[in-house]
Amino acid sequence: MRPRLAWRPGGVVLRAASFFMVGTILLTIGDAVRAVPCPEGCTRFGTCNEELGRCDCPKHRTGPACATELGPEALAARCEALGYKGGGPGGMDRCLSPANHCLGACSGAGECVAGFCKCAEGKFGADCSLSLGPDGRPRLLADRGYTPRARGPRVYVYELPPEMTTWRNSVTLDRPTARLFLERLTATGTRVAEGAGADWWLLPLGLRALDGERLLEAVRYVREHHPWWNQTQGHRHMVFALGDTGRRESEKGGRTRNMTFVSHWGLWRDRPRSGWKASHRNDTDIVLPVFLPPPYLKRLGLAASRHHPRFQDRALPELRQRSGPLFWFSGRICGDGLPPLTDAPTPRCRTSKSSGYSGGTRRKVYLSHWNRTGFLMTQSDPLYGQHMLTSRYCFGPMGGGHGQRQVQAALAGCVPVLISDGVLEPFEPALDWGAFGVRLPGGERDIPRLHEVLAGIGPEEYALKLSRLRCAAQHMAFSTLLGAAMGEGGRYDAVETLLELLRSKAQHPGVPWEGLRAVDGQLDAFLDCRSGEGAEGEEAEREAEEGEGAEADGGGAGAAGDARAEGASGRREGAAGARGWGPRRRAQLPVAPPRRGHVRGRPLDLAACPRPWP
Ligand SMILES: *[C@@H]1O[C@H](CO)[C@@H](O)[C@H](O)[C@H]1NC(C)=O
Ligand SMILES: *[C@@H]1O[C@H](CO)[C@@H](O)[C@H](O)[C@H]1NC(C)=O
Ligand SMILES: *[C@@H]1O[C@H](CO)[C@@H](O)[C@H](O)[C@H]1NC(C)=O
Ligand SMILES: *[C@@H]1O[C@H](CO)[C@@H](O)[C@H](O)[C@H]1NC(C)=O
């Protein structure tokens, strides 16, 4: 028994907390629980992190107990420093806008103040999900019967000061994946309240371009306030870095060497002609598929997927057969963004500006194959969706950094062609894109004989690729967030795949990513979509029949941003596929994805999410 001081608005309350100081956990409990109270009156305007004794204020307040409201100038300066730009003086309109999304809707235990959760007394955490138990140790959603799921992984989320996390602009956040993942951690039961005994430690930053200082600050903070960074030397600590060129642009210095960066960019060696530096580190990092919300896919004409079991019955007749091009691509071809010239003497780009765009591969493929029978490469295709759905092979190149067409193709059911030397695709090397997609044996050198490679793929091999693609596509889809568009159950979606990789890596820390499948049968089965439990979407299909679609609406901002980054000509491209599906139904998951909630900030109760698989 040790007394613990906790401050309450009315004054000091002496609270007796019992500690069962059992051998091995003694140290960490000792660290986690500090009898440092929050300044008096903290919870009047702010949130008291009871574990750290830190008083967090909403972004328009300051002072030890948030008692002072910032004046207009100070507020404008703070907002600007946080990245609020445009729209009103210093972007203040947006800075204090209620449209800023609160994590997990403050777990129903707090008030959302422009993205910051002002938690009810005794609750704390960026989403108010934490409280201290009678033993003085943190609990997650204690009054809601939260228990971590058996399969794991156990992910601990650091509670960083709000200026690093929830104060930041979520209105214009164009890649919301990191935030969504945070909410999903709680919903799946993979989040744990205590860092001791966790498999992974997450720094909940959504890094995007040149955020290196912010990352270092966060690392400094966790090193100082918690024991786990020093204990692990930064291993099994993770962060999302979702900028176009991944880790490299979000990291500064070597301090974060052992961290796992989750990014979209798997470039593991330099490509000087493109001005790219190696970004992905094979031993630590993970490539995550780009988040493509349904409204965006719909705009591209990709509301339908060939993987859906009812595609053949429901799709428009012109979509049913693979009667489109043999090889198809639409988007920027020349780095300068201008359409290539095909008049005499040879086809060429008009200028050599940005000739390293897409690693030069779009240009090279075009120059070798522009007029080949069955090949369609165009700058802008009014039948974008239709062609992606009806072509046999779709080119999935890089952009000005990572690309997204390989993911679009996988989702739509077109066999992706990967020509990007030195780049790992999403979830590689655990997943083998060569098994369900096409890679040239000699990589980019073989571009001139692409047609021969494709011609060499017989009907049986093609059918095999397609059947594997149906599973791989599930790993690329964020179905547990956005709903199921392929009649899948959500078991193998991108979030679950990431979690499964984290689980496996934590259990086999010495095994490189490419070796995990061989030593971990559970992972092997998972990656082949044959784990059993709650996997197939039978229920989903039945519900789709009944017409109660989830109508997932992810907001679209995320992928639109990606498309901009890549210079995709997607926006105006083809509505043909969009009307192609016919019935406006989307198979519903056993886990109903929150309607709009995640992206748009509608209330949602993560604690109440069913967990259809263990
Ligand atoms: C971790 O190590 C650094 C450097 O030695 C030290 O400054 C810091 O206090 C340590 N953190 C903890 C929680 O002990
Ligand atoms: C990374 O981990 C290794 C041990 O695996 C350690 O020697 C090294 O100091 C760590 N690097 C950093 C920057 O913490
Ligand atoms: C990274 O992984 C790729 C694919 O597995 C491999 O070809 C490459 O040699 C590795 N690069 C380094 C630097 O280890
Ligand atoms: C295709 O274009 C090349 C020049 O790039 C030309 O030599 C060839 O004759 C053309 N083939 C056809 C079938 O038009």
Coordinates of C-alpha atoms and ligand atoms in Angstrom, one line a residue, residues 229 232-235 254-258, ligand 2:
W229 CA 12.7 3.1 -25.6
T232 CA 14.4 -1.8 -26.5
Q233 CA 16.9 0.6 -27.9
G234 CA 14.2 1.8 -30.2
H235 CA 13.4 -1.6 -31.6
G254 CA 20.2 8.2 -36.8
R255 CA 18.4 8.2 -33.5
T256 CA 15.4 6.4 -35.0
R257 CA 17.5 3.8 -36.8
N258 CA 15.9 0.9 -35.1
Ligands
LIG2 C1 19.9 0.0 -32.5 O1 20.0 -1.3 -31.9 C2 21.3 -1.8 -31.7 C3 21.1 -3.1 -31.0 O2 20.3 -3.9 -31.8 C4 22.1 -0.8 -30.8 O3 23.4 -1.3 -30.6 C5 22.1 0.5 -31.4 O4 22.7 1.4 -30.5 C6 20.7 1.0 -31.7 N1 20.7 2.3 -32.4 C7 20.1 3.3 -31.9 C8 20.3 4.5 -32.8 O5 19.5 3.4 -30.9

